PDB file of C-alpha atoms in Angstrom:
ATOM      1  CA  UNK A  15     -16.011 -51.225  16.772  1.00  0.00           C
ATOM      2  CA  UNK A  16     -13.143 -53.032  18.802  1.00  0.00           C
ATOM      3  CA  UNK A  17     -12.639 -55.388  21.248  1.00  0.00           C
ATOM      4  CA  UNK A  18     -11.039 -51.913  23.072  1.00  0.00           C
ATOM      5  CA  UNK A  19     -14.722 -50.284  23.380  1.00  0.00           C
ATOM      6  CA  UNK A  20     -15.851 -53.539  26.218  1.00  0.00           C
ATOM      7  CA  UNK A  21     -15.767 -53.096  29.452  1.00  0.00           C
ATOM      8  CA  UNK A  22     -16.201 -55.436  32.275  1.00  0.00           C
ATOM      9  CA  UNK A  23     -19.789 -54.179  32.933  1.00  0.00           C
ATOM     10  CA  UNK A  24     -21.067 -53.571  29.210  1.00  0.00           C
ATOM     11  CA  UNK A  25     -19.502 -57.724  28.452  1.00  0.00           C
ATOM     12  CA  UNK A  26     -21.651 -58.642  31.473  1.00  0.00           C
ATOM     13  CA  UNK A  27     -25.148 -56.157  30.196  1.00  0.00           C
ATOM     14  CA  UNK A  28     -24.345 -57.322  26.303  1.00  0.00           C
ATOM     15  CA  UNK A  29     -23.695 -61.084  26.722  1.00  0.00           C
ATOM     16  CA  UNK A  30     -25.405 -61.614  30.204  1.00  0.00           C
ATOM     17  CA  UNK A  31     -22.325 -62.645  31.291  1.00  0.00           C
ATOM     18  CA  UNK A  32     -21.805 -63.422  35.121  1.00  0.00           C
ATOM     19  CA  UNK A  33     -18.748 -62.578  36.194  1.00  0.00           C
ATOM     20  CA  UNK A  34     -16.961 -64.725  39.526  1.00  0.00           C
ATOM     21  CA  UNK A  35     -13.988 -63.098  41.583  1.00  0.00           C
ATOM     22  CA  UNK A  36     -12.207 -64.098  44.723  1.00  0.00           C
ATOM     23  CA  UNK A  37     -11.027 -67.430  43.527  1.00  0.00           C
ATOM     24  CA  UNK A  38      -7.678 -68.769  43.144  1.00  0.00           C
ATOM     25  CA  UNK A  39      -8.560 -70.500  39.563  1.00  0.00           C
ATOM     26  CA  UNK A  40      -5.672 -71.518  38.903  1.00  0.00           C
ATOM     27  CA  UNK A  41      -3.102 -71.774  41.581  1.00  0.00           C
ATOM     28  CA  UNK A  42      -2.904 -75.602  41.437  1.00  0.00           C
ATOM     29  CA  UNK A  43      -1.291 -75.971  38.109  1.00  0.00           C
ATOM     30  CA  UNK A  44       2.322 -76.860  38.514  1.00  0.00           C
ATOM     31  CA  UNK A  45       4.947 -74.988  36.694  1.00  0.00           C
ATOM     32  CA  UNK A  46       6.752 -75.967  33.451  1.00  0.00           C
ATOM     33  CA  UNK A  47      10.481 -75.015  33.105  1.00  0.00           C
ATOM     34  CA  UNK A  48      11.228 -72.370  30.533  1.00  0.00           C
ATOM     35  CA  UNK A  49      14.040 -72.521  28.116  1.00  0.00           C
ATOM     36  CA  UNK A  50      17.253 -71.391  29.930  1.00  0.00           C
ATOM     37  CA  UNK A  51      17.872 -68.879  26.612  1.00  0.00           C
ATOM     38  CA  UNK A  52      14.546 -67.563  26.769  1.00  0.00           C
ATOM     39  CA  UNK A  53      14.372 -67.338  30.536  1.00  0.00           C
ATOM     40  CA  UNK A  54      17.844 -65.065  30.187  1.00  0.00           C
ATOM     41  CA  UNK A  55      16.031 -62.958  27.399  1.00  0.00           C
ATOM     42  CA  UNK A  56      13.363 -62.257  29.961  1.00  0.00           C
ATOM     43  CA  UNK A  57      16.095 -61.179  32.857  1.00  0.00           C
ATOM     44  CA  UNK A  58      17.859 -59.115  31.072  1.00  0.00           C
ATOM     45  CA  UNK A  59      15.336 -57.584  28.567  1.00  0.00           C
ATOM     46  CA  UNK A  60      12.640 -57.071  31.403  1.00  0.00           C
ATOM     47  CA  UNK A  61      14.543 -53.776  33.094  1.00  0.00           C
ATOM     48  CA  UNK A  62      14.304 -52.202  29.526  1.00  0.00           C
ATOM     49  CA  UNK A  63      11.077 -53.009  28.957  1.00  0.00           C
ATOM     50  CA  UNK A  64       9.842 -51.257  32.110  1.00  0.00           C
ATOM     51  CA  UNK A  65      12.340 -48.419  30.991  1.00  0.00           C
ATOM     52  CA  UNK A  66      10.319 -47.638  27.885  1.00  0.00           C
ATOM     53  CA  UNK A  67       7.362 -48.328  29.409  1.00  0.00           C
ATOM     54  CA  UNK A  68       5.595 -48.284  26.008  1.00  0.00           C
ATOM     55  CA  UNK A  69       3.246 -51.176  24.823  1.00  0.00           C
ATOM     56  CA  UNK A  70       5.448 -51.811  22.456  1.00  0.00           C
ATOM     57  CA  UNK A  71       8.775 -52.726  24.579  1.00  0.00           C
ATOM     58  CA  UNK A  72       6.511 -54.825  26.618  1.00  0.00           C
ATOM     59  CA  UNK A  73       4.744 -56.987  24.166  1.00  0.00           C
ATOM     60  CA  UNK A  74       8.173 -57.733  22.028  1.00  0.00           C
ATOM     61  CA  UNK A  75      10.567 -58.341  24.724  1.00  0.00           C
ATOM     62  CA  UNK A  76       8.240 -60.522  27.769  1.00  0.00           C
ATOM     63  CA  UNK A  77       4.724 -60.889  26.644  1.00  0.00           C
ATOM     64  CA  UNK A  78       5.730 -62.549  23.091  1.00  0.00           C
ATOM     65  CA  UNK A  79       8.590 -64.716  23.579  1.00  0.00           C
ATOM     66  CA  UNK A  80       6.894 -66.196  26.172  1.00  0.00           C
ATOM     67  CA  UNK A  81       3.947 -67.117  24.801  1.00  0.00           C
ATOM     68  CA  UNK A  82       6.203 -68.043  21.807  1.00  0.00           C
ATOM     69  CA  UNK A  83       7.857 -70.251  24.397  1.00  0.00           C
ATOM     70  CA  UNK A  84       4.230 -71.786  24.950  1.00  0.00           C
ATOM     71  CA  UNK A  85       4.062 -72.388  21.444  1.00  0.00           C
ATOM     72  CA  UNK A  86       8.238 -74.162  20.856  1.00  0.00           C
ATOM     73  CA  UNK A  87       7.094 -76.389  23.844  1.00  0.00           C
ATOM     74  CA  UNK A  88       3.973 -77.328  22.366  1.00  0.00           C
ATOM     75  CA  UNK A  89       5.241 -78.684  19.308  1.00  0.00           C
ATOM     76  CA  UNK A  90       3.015 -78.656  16.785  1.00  0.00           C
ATOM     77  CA  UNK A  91      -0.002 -78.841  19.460  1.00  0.00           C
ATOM     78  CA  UNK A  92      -0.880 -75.300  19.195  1.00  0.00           C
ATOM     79  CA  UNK A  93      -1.400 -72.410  17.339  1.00  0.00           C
ATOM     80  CA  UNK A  94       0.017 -69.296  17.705  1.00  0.00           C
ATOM     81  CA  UNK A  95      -1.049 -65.527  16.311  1.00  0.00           C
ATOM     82  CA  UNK A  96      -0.447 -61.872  17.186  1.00  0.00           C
ATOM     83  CA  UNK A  97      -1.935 -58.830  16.050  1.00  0.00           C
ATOM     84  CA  UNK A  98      -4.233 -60.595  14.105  1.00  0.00           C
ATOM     85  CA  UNK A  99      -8.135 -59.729  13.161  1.00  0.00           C
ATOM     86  CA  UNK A 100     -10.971 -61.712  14.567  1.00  0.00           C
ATOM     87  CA  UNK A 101     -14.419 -60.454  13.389  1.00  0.00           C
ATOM     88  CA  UNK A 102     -17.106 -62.673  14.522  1.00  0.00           C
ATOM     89  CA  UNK A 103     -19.906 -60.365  14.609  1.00  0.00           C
ATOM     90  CA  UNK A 104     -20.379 -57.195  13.313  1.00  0.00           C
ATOM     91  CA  UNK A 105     -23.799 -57.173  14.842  1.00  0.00           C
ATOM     92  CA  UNK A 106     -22.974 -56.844  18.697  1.00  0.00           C
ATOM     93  CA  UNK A 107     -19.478 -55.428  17.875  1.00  0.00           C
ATOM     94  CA  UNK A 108     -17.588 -58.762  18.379  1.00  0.00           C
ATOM     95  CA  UNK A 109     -14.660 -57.799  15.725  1.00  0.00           C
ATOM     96  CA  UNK A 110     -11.257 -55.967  15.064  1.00  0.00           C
ATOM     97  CA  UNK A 111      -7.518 -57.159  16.251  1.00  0.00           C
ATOM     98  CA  UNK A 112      -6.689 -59.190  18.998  1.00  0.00           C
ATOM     99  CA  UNK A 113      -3.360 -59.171  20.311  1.00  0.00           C
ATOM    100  CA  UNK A 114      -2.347 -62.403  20.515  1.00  0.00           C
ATOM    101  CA  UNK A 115      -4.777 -66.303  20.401  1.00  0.00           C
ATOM    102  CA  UNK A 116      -3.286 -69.557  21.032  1.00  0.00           C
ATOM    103  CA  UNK A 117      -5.744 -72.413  20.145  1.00  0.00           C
ATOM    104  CA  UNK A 118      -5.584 -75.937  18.498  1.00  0.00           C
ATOM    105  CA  UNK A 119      -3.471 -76.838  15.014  1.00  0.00           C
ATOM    106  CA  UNK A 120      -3.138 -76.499  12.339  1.00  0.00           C
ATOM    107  CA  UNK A 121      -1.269 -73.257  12.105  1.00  0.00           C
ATOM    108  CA  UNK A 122      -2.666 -71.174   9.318  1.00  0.00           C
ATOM    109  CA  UNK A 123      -2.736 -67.359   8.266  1.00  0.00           C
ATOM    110  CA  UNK A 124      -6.405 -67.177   9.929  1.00  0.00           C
ATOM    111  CA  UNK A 125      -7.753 -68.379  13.356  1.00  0.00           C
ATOM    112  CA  UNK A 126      -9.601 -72.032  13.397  1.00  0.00           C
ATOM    113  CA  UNK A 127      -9.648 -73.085  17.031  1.00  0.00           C
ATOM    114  CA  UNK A 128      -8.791 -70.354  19.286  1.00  0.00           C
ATOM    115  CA  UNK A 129      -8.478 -71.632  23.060  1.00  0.00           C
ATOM    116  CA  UNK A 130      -6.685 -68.640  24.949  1.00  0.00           C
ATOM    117  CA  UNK A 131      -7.549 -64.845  23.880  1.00  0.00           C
ATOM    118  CA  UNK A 132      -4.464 -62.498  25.533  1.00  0.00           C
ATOM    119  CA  UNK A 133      -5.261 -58.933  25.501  1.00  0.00           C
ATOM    120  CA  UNK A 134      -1.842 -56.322  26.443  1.00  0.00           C
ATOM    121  CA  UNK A 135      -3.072 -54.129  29.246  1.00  0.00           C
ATOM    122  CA  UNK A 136      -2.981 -50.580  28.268  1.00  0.00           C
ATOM    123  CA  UNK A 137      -2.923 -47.127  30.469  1.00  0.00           C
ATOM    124  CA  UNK A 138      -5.931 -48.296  32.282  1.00  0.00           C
ATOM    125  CA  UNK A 139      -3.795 -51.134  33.596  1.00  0.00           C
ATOM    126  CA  UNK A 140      -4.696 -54.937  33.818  1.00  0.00           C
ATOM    127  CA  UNK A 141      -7.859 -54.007  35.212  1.00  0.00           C
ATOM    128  CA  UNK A 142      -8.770 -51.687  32.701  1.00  0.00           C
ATOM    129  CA  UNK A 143      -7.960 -54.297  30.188  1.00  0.00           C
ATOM    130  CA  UNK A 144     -10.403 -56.742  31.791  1.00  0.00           C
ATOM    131  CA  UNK A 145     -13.869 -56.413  29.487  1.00  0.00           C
ATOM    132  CA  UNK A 146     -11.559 -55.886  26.528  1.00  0.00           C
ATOM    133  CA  UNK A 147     -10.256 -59.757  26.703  1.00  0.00           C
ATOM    134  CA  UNK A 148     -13.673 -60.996  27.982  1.00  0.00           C
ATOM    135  CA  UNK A 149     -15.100 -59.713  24.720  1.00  0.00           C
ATOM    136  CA  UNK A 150     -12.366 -61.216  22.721  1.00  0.00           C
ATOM    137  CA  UNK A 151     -13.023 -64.279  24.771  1.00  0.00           C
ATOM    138  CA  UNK A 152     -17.002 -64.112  24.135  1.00  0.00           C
ATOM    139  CA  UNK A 153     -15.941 -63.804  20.467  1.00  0.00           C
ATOM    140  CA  UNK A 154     -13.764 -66.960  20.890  1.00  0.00           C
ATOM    141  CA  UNK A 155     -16.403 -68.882  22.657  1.00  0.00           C
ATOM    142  CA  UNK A 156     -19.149 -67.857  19.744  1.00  0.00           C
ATOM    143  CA  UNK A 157     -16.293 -68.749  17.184  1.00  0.00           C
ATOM    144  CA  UNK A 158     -16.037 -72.439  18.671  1.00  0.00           C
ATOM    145  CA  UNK A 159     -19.653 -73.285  18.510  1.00  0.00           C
ATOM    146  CA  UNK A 160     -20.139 -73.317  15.229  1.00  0.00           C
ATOM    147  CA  UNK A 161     -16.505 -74.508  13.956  1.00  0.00           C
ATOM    148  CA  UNK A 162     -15.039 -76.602  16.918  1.00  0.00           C
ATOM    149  CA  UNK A 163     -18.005 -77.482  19.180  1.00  0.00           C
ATOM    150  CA  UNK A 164     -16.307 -79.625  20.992  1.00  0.00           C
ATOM    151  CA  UNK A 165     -14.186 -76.202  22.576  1.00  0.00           C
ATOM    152  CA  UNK A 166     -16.521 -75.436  25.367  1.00  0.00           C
ATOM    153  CA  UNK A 167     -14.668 -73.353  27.845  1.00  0.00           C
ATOM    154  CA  UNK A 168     -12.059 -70.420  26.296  1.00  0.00           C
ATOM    155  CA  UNK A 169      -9.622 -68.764  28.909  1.00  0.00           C
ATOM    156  CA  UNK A 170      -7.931 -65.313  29.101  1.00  0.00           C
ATOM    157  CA  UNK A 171      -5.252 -63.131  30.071  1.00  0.00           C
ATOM    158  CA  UNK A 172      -5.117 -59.298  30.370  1.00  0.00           C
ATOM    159  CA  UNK A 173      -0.823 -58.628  30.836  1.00  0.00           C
ATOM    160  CA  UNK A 174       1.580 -55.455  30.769  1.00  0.00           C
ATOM    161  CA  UNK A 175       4.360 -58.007  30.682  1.00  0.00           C
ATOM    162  CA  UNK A 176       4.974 -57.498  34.775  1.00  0.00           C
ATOM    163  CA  UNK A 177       1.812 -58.935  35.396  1.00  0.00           C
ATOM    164  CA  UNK A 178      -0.591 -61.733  33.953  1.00  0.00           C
ATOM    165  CA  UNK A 179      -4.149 -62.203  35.233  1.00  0.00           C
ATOM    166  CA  UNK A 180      -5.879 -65.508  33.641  1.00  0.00           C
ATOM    167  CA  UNK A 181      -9.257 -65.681  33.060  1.00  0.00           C
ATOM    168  CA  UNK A 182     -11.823 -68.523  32.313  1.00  0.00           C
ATOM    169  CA  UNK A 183     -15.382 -68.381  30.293  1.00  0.00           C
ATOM    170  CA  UNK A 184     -17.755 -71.238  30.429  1.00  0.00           C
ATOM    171  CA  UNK A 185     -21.068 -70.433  28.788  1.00  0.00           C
ATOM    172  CA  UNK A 186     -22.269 -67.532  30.643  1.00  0.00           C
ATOM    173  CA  UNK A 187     -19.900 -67.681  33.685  1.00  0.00           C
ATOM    174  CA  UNK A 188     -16.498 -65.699  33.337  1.00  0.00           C
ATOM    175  CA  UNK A 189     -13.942 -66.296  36.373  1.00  0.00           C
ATOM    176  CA  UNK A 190     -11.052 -63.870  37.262  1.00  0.00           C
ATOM    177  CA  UNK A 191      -8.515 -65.294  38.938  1.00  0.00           C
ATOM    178  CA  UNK A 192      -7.723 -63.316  42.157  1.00  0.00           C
ATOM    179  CA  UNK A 193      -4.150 -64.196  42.171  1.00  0.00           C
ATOM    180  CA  UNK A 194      -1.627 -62.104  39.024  1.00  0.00           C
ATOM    181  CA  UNK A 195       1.260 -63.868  38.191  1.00  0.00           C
ATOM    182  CA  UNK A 196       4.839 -61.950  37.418  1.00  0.00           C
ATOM    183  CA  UNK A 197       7.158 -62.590  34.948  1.00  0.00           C
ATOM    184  CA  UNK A 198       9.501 -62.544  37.672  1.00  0.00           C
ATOM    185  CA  UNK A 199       8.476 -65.955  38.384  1.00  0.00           C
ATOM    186  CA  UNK A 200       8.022 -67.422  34.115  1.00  0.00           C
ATOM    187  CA  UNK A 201       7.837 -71.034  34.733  1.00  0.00           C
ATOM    188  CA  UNK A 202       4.293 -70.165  36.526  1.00  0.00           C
ATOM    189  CA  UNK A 203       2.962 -68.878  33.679  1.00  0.00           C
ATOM    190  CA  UNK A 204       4.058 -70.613  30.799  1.00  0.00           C
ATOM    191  CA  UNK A 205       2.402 -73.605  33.234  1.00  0.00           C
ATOM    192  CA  UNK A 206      -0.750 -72.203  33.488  1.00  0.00           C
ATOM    193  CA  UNK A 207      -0.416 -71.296  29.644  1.00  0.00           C
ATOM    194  CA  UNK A 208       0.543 -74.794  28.621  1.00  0.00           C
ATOM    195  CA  UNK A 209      -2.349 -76.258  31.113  1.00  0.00           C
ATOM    196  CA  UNK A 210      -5.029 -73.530  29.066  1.00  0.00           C
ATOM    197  CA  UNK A 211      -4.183 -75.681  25.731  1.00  0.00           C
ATOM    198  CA  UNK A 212      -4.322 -79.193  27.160  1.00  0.00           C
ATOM    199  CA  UNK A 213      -0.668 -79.617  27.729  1.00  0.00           C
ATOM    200  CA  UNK A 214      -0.341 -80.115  31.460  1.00  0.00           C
ATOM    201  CA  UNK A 215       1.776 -81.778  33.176  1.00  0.00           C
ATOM    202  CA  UNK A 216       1.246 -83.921  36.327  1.00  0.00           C
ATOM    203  CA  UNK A 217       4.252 -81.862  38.131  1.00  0.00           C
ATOM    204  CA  UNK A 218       6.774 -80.015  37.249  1.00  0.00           C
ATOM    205  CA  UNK A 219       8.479 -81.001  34.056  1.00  0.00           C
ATOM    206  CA  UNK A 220      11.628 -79.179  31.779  1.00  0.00           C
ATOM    207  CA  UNK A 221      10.699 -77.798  28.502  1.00  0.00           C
TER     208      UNK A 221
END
């Protein structure tokens, strides 16, 4: 079974999860400049993307050189994967593909410390795509405890590329951040991304 089969209200019944909305989670963290040739990829590639309008389009040309942004800026201080599997537990369904986990080095063919679970929002919308990440991000949390204890909180992020909503699990409490962030506006983001791995700046800094 995938991460695809949660929703918001099976993740809460499965995992006693309590979920938190109305808050402005994150709104505080100051932006970090992106790259002037990867901001420029996103301007002009982000008119096609909505073109197509197919998962696809939207995952290669703004959801992953962004996050691939988050990972050039990071230098060595995080890991990067997409489209890669994650089976934690067959038992309560916790496995299949996730489409892209940042986390902690070392980089390796296989997960070892995954931090942020992103999950691309499919016809449903971001919504829809809401219990699939906070699976992925129960997985993540499960994941930790036995390998990298010390990883006690794991965030999210359901995107269609236009629009990223973060999320935030600690324990049994999941937060959704009430505000969505557009890619219109990348330095936000890739601040809150940055912030998600333990690279965040006290202001506004150029990457």
């Amino acid at each position: 079974m995938a991460y695809s089969a949660f929703n918001l209200a099976r993740v809460q019944s499965d995992f006693g999860i309590t979920v938190q909305t109305g808050l402005n989670v994150f709104g505080h963290i100051p932006p970090v400049s992106v790259d002037s040739a990867v901001a420029m990829w996103l301007v002009h590639k982000r008119g096609l993307a909505t073109t197509i309008n197919t998962e696809k389009a939207r995952s290669e040309m703004l959801i992953a050189p962004l996050l691939a942004e988050a990972w050039r800026v990071g230098n060595g201080r995080i890991s990067f994967y997409s489209g890669v599997a994650f089976d934690v537990d067959a038992a309560t369904e916790l496995t299949s593909v996730c489409d892209f986990i940042l986390g902690y080095p070392p980089q390796l063919d296989t997960v070892t410390a995954p931090v942020m679970m992103v999950t691309e929002a499919k016809n449903e919308g971001i919504m829809g795509g809401l219990g699939q990440c906070a699976a992925a991000m129960v997985a993540a949390l499960r994941f930790n405890r036995t390998r990298t204890p010390e990883i006690t909180t794991v965030y999210g992020c359901v995107t269609d590329g236009e629009g990223w909503k973060f999320l935030r699990l600690t324990g049994t409490t999941l937060e959704i951040d009430t505000a969505e962030y557009l890619i219109a506006e990348p330095d936000r983001i890739l601040g809150v991304v940055l912030n998600f791995v333990g690279l965040a700046p006290a202001a506004p800094v150029a990457a």
